[in-house]
Coordinates of C-alpha atoms in Angstrom, one line a residue:
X117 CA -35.1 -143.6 -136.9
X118 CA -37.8 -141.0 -136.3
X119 CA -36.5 -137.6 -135.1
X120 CA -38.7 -136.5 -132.3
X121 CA -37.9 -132.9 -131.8
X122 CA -36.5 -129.7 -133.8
X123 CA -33.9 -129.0 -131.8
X124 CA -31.8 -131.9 -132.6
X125 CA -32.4 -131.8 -136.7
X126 CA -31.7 -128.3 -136.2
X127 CA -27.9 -127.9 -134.4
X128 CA -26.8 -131.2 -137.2
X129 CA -28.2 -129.2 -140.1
X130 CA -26.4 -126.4 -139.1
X131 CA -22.8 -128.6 -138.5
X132 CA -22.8 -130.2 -141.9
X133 CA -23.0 -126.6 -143.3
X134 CA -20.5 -125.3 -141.8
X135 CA -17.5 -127.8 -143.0
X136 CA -16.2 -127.5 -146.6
X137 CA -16.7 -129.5 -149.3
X138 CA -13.2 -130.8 -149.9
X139 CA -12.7 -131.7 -146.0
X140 CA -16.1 -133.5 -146.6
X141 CA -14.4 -135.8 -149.2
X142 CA -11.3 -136.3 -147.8
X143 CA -11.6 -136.9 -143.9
X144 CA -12.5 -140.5 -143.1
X145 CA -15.5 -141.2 -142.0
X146 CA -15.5 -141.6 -138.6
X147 CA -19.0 -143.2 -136.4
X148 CA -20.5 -140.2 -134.8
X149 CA -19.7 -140.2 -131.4
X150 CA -22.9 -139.8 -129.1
X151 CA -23.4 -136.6 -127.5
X152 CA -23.7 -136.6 -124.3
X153 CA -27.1 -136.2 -123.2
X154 CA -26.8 -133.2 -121.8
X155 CA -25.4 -131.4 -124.8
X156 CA -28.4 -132.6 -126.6
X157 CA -31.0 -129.3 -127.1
X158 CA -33.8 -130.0 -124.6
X159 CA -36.7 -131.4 -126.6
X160 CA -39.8 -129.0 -126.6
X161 CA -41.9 -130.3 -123.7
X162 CA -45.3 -131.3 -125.5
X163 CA -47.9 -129.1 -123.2
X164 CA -51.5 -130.0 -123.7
X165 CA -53.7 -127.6 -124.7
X166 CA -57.4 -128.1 -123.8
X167 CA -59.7 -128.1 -127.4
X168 CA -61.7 -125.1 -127.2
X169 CA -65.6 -126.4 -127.5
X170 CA -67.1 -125.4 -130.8
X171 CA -69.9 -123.1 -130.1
X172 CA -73.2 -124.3 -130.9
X173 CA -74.9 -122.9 -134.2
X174 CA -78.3 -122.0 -134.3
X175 CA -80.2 -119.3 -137.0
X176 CA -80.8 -116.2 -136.6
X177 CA -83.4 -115.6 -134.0
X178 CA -83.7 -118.6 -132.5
X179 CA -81.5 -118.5 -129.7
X180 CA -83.1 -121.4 -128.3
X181 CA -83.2 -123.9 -131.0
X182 CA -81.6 -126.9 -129.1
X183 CA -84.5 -126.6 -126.1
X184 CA -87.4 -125.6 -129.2
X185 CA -86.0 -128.8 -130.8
X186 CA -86.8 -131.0 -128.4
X187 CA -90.3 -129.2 -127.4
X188 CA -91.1 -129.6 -131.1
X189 CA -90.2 -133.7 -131.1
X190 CA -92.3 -133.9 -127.5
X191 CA -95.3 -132.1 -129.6
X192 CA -94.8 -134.5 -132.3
X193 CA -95.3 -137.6 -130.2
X194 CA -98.2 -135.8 -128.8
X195 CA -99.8 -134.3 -131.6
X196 CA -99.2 -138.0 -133.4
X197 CA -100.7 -140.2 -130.5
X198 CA -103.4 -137.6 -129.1
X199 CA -103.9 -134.2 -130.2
X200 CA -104.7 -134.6 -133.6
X201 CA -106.5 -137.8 -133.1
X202 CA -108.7 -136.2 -131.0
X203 CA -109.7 -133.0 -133.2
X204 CA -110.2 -134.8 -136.4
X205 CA -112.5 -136.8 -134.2
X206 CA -114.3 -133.4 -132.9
X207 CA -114.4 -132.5 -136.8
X208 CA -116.2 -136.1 -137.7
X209 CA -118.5 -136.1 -135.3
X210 CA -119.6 -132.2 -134.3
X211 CA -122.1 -131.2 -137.2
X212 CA -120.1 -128.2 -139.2
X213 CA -122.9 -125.8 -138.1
X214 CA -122.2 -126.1 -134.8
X215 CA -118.4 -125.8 -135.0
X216 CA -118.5 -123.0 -137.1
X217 CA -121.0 -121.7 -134.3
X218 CA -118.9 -122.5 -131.3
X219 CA -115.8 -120.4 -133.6
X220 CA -118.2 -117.8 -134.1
X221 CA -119.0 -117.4 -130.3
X222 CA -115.8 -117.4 -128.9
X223 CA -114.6 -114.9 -132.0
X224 CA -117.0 -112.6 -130.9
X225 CA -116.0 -112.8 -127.3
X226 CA -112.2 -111.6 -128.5
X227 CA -113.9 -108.8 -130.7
X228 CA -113.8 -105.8 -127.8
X229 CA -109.8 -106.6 -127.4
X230 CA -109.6 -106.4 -131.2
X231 CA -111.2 -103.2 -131.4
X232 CA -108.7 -102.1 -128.0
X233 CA -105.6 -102.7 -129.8
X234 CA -106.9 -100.7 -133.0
X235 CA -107.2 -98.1 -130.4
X236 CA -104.1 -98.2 -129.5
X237 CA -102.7 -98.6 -132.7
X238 CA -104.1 -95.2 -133.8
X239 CA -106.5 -96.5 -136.3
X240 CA -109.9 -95.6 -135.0
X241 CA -111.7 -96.5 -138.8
X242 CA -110.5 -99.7 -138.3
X243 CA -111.3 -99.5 -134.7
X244 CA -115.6 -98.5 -135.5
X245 CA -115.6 -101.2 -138.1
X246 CA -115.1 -103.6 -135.3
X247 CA -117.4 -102.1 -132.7
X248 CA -120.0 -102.2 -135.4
X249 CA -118.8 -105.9 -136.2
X250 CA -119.6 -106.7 -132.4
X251 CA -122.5 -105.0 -132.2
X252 CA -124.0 -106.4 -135.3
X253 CA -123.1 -110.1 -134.2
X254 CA -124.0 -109.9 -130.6
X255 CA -127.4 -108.8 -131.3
X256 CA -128.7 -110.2 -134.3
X257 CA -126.2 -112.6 -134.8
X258 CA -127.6 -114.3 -131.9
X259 CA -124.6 -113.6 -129.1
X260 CA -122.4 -113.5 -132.1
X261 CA -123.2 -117.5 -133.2
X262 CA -124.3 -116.3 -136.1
X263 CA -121.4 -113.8 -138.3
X264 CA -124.0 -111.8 -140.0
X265 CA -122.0 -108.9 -140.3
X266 CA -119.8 -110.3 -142.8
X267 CA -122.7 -110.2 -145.0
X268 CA -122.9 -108.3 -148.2
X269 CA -125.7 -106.1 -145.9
X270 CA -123.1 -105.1 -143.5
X271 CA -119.6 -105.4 -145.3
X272 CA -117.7 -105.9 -141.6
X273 CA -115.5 -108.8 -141.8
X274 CA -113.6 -110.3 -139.3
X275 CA -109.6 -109.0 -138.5
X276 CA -107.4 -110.1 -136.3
X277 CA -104.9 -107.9 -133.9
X278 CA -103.6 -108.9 -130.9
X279 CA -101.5 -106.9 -128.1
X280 CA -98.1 -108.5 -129.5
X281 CA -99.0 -106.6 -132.8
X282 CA -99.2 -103.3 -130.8
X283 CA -95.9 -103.8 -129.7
X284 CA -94.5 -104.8 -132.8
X285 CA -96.2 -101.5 -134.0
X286 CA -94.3 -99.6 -131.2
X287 CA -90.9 -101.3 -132.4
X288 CA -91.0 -103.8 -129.8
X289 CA -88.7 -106.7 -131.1
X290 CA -89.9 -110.5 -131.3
X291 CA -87.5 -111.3 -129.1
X292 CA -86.1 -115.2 -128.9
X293 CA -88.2 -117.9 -131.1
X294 CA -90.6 -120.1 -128.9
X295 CA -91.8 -123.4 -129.4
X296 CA -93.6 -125.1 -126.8
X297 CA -95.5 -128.2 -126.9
X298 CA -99.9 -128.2 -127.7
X299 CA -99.0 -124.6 -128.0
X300 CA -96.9 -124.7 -131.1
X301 CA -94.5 -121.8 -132.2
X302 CA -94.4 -117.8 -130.9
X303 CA -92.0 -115.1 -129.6
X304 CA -90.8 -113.9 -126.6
X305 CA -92.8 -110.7 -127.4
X306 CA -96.1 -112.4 -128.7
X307 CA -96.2 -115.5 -125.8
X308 CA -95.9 -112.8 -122.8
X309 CA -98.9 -110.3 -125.0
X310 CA -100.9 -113.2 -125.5
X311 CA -100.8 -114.2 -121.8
X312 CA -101.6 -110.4 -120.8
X313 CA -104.3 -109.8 -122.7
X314 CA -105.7 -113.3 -122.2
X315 CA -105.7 -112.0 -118.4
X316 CA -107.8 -108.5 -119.2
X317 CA -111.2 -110.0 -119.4
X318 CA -111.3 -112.6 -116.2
X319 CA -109.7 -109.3 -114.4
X320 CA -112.6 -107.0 -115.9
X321 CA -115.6 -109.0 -116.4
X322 CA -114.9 -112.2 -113.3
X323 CA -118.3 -113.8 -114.5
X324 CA -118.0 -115.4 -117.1
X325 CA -114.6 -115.1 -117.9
X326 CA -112.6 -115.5 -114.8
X327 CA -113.9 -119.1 -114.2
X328 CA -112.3 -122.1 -114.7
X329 CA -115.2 -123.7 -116.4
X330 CA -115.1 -121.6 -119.1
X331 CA -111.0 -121.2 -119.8
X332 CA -110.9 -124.8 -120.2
X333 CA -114.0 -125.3 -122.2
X334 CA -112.5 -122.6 -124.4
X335 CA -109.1 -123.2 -124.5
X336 CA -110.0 -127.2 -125.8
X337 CA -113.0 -126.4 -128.2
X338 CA -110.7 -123.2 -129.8
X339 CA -107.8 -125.6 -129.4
X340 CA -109.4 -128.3 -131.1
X341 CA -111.3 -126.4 -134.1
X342 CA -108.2 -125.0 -134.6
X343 CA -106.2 -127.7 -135.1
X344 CA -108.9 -130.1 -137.1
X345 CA -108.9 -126.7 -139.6
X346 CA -105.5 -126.6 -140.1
X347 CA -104.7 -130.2 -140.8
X348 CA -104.1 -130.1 -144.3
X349 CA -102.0 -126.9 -144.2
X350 CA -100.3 -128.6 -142.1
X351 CA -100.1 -131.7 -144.1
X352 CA -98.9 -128.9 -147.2
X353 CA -96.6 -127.3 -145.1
X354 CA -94.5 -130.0 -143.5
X355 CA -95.3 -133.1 -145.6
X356 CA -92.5 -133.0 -148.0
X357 CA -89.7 -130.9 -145.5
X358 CA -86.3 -132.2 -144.8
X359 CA -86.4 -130.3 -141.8
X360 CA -89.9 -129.6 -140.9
X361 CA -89.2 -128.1 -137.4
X362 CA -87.2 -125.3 -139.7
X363 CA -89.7 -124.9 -142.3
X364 CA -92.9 -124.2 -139.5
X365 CA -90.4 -121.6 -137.5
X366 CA -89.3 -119.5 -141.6
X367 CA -93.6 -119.7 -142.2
X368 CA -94.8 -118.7 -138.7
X369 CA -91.9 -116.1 -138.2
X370 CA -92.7 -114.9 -142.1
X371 CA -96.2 -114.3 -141.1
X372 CA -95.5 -112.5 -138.1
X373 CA -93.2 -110.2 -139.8
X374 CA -95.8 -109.1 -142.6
X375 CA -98.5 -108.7 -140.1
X376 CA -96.2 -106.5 -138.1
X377 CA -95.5 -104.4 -141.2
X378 CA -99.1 -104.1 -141.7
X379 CA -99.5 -102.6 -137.9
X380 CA -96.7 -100.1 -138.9
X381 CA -97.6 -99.2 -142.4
X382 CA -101.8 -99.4 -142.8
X383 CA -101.1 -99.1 -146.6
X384 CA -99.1 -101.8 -147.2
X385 CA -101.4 -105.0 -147.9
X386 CA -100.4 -107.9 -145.6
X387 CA -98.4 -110.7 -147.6
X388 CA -99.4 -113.9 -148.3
X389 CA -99.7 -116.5 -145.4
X390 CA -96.7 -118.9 -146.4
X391 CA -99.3 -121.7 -145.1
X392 CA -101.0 -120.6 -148.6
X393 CA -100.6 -122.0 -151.8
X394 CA -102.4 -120.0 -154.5
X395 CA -100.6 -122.6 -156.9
X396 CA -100.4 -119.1 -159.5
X397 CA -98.2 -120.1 -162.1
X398 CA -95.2 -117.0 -162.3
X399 CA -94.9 -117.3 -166.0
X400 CA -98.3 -117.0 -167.2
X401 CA -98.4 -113.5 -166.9
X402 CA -100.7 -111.0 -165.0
X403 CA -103.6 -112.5 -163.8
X404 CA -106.6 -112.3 -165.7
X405 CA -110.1 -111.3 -164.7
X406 CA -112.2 -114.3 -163.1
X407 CA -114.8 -115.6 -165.6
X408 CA -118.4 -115.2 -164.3
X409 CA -119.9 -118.3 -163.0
X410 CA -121.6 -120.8 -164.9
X411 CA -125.5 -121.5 -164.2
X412 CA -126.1 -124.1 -162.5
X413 CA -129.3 -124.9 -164.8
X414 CA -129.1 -122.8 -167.8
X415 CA -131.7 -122.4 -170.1
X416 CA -132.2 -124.6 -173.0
X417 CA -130.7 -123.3 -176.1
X418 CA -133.6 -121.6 -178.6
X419 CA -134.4 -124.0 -182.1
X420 CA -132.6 -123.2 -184.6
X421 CA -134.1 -121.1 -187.2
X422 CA -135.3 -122.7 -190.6
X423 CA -134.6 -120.5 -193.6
X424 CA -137.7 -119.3 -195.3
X425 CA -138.7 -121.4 -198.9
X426 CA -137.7 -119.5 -201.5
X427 CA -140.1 -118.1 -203.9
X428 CA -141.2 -119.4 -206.7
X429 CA -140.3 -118.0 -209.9
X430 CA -143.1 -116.1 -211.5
X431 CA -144.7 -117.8 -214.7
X432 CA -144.0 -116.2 -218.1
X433 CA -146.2 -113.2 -219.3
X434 CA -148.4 -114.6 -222.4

């Protein structure tokens, strides 16, 4: 018989110790007489507890990861049944000269808030290489279609910087990770910059900016260029992940965390995008200077050289 309760196991335990061994042997044995029931130690009464939910888990940062999980399998489903469709369709049949136009234009547009935020950043070199940039481009770069001024004439290439990288330069935390969908991932810090300073030239300039006809038409053809670029990065990136939600949030939150470093600290070089794969083998040593290019049509190699005859031995004197 099963022995539900201590009490009961205990008070016998302690009875059979307490007689002695030769009484033990000698005494008859006699059938236990029941208790009564209310000599019996009261059982414990068996109280349930309620089972204390396990908090969720998520990493570090990403506060938000059960609501950015499901934003990232709605942009999946879209990305997989519209939006990428649709852009590698843009790339197929837009000639490459007028996308990389159309990305030129709207670059150009963003160029005055680039050169804002190296202001305010306290890096006014930087700040007149892009004022010259824009200047360059919007004049004889045709309204900045045309990026002449990353010509080896000019030297003035293109950098980005943004008003979330001025407040990451200020110490300004990230703040929660965001995912949203046909947006992809950000911060709390970089989604509510971006939607400032997307606000600072339809407030300034109302003509063209502040129209709806132009927001749209640049939010798709910037949305669209963007994402027929990126595809095989993409494809790099996420093709082989176990978790690929996991692996985009470590590359874009990598990224964001050099650039910042770069806002604070001029002199340190930016690292490498993780969406890069220089494919540089670790082992092979420090890398070696670049051969110079072969010539397309190099010249034909000169005939060789025939050795001169020999001279003939002079004939015996007489």
């Amino acid at each position: 018989m099963r022995v539900r309760g201590g009490g009961v196991a205990l008070a016998l335990a302690i009875s059979l110790a307490g007689v002695p061994a030769a009484a033990q042997e000698s005494a008859p044995v006699a059938a236990p007489t029941p208790a009564p029931l209310a000599a019996a130690a009261p059982e414990q009464a068996f109280v349930a507890t309620p089972t204390a939910k396990p908090k969720r888990r998520h990493a570090k940062g990403d506060s938000l990861e059960g609501f950015n999980r499901a934003m990232f399998s709605v942009h999946q489903v879209l990305d997989r049944i519209f939006f990428r469709p649709v852009s590698m369709a843009y790339k197929k049949i837009v000639p490459k000269v007028v996308r990389k136009g159309i990305r030129h234009f709207f670059s150009n547009i963003g160029e005055p808030l680039v050169f804002a935020n190296d202001m305010l950043q306290l890096k006014p070199k930087r700040a007149v290489k892009t004022f010259g940039r824009f200047l360059v481009n919007s004049t004889v770069g045709i309204g900045g279609v045309l990026d002449v001024a990353k010509t080896r004439d000019f030297g003035l290439p293109h950098h980005d910087n943004s008003f979330g990288d001025t407040l990451g330069r200020y110490g300004v935390g990230p703040g929660p990770y965001i995912f949203l969908p046909l947006v992809g991932p950000s911060t709390l810090r970089d989604f509510s910059a971006g939607f400032v300073q997307g606000q600072v030239l339809p407030y300034t300039i109302d003509v063209p900016f502040g129209r709806a006809e132009y927001r749209i038409s640049q939010g798709v053809l910037t949305g669209l260029d963007l994402r027929a670029e990126s595809d095989d990065a993409l494809k790099a990136l996420l093709g082989g992940a176990i978790d690929p939600y996991a692996t985009l949030r470590s590359a874009y939150l990598q990224d964001r965390a050099a650039t910042i470093a770069e806002a604070r600290h001029s002199d340190t070089p930016k690292a490498a995008n993780p969406l890069d794969d220089p494919l540089t083998d670790p082992a092979a040593g420090p890398a070696q200077a670049t051969p110079a290019p072969v010539d397309d049509f190099p010249v034909d190699p000169a005939p060789p050289v025939e050795p001169a005859p020999a001279p003939e031995p002079a004939p015996p004197a007489p």
